[in-house]
Amino acid sequence: MKYLMILITTMPILASTAFGQTYDRKYTAAYINSKTTDDCKLFIEKKNIRIEFNNNGNPVRIDYIFPKSINYENSLVYSKDEGALVFQCYSEAGKCINREIPKHGSKLIYDRSNLLLDCTPEEGEALAEAGKHLIQLYINKRHTRSEPFDK
């Protein structure tokens, strides 16, 4: 009886650990990258997000996004016209995205970046949710999510 009681009380914990999905930075970045074009990928770093645009495997543009400066509530959206996930800075932050063009050795600052996607509009909306979640994971270490992005 004692073992049965222990089993009954620990089953929910074991089940949630075994079958629960962890929507951490790594999972979220992989989810987003599953719908990007072959030449455009998102990378998570310790304090920022990097978007790389490649041509024949060589980086042609690298955008460094600093999560605390991104207006994720209102301006992190899927743009059907661009076929991209758009990251935009808070207006108070001004230009906050560092863009590097390796071929020219130039570094510029912009107020937005776009991540090229290969998806349907419905998937684009789910990817916008994933992008918002990713920014929140950087801003708030205690932020969690329990629902899939494409709910």
CSV table of C-alpha atoms in Angstrom, one decimal, residues 13-78:
chain,number,residue,atom,x,y,z
A,13,ILE,CA,5.4,14.7,-11.9
A,14,LEU,CA,7.0,11.9,-13.9
A,15,ALA,CA,4.4,12.2,-16.7
A,16,SER,CA,4.9,16.0,-17.0
A,17,THR,CA,8.6,15.6,-17.1
A,18,ALA,CA,8.6,12.8,-19.6
A,19,PHE,CA,5.9,14.1,-21.9
A,20,GLY,CA,5.9,17.9,-21.3
A,21,GLN,CA,7.5,20.1,-24.0
A,22,THR,CA,10.2,22.6,-23.0
A,23,TYR,CA,9.8,25.8,-25.0
A,24,ASP,CA,13.3,27.1,-24.2
A,25,ARG,CA,15.6,29.2,-26.4
A,26,LYS,CA,17.1,26.2,-28.2
A,27,TYR,CA,13.7,24.6,-29.0
A,28,THR,CA,12.2,28.0,-30.1
A,29,ALA,CA,15.1,28.8,-32.4
A,30,ALA,CA,14.9,25.4,-34.0
A,31,TYR,CA,11.1,25.8,-34.4
A,32,ILE,CA,11.7,29.2,-36.1
A,33,ASN,CA,14.5,27.9,-38.3
A,34,SER,CA,12.4,25.0,-39.5
A,35,LYS,CA,10.4,27.5,-41.6
A,36,THR,CA,13.2,29.9,-42.7
A,37,THR,CA,14.6,30.0,-46.2
A,38,ASP,CA,17.8,28.0,-46.8
A,39,ASP,CA,19.8,31.2,-47.0
A,40,CYS,CA,18.6,32.8,-43.8
A,41,LYS,CA,19.0,31.4,-40.3
A,42,LEU,CA,18.5,32.6,-36.7
A,43,PHE,CA,21.1,31.8,-34.0
A,44,ILE,CA,20.8,32.3,-30.3
A,45,GLU,CA,23.7,33.7,-28.4
A,46,LYS,CA,24.2,34.5,-24.7
A,47,LYS,CA,22.9,38.1,-24.8
A,48,ASN,CA,21.6,38.6,-28.4
A,49,ILE,CA,20.0,36.9,-31.4
A,50,ARG,CA,21.9,36.7,-34.7
A,51,ILE,CA,20.3,36.5,-38.1
A,52,GLU,CA,22.6,35.4,-40.9
A,53,PHE,CA,21.9,35.8,-44.6
A,54,ASN,CA,24.1,33.5,-46.8
A,55,ASN,CA,24.9,33.2,-50.5
A,56,ASN,CA,26.4,29.9,-51.5
A,57,GLY,CA,27.2,29.2,-47.9
A,58,ASN,CA,29.0,32.5,-47.3
A,59,PRO,CA,27.6,35.1,-45.0
A,60,VAL,CA,26.5,38.3,-46.9
A,61,ARG,CA,24.7,40.0,-44.0
A,62,ILE,CA,24.6,39.5,-40.3
A,63,ASP,CA,22.1,41.2,-38.0
A,64,TYR,CA,22.6,41.3,-34.3
A,65,ILE,CA,19.4,41.8,-32.4
A,66,PHE,CA,19.4,42.9,-28.8
A,67,PRO,CA,16.2,41.5,-27.2
A,68,LYS,CA,15.6,44.3,-24.6
A,69,SER,CA,15.4,46.8,-27.4
A,70,ILE,CA,12.8,44.9,-29.5
A,71,ASN,CA,9.2,46.0,-29.4
A,72,TYR,CA,7.9,42.4,-29.3
A,73,GLU,CA,4.4,43.3,-28.1
A,74,ASN,CA,3.5,45.5,-31.1
A,75,SER,CA,6.1,45.3,-33.8
A,76,LEU,CA,7.4,41.7,-33.9
A,77,VAL,CA,5.1,40.5,-36.7
A,78,TYR,CA,4.8,38.2,-39.7
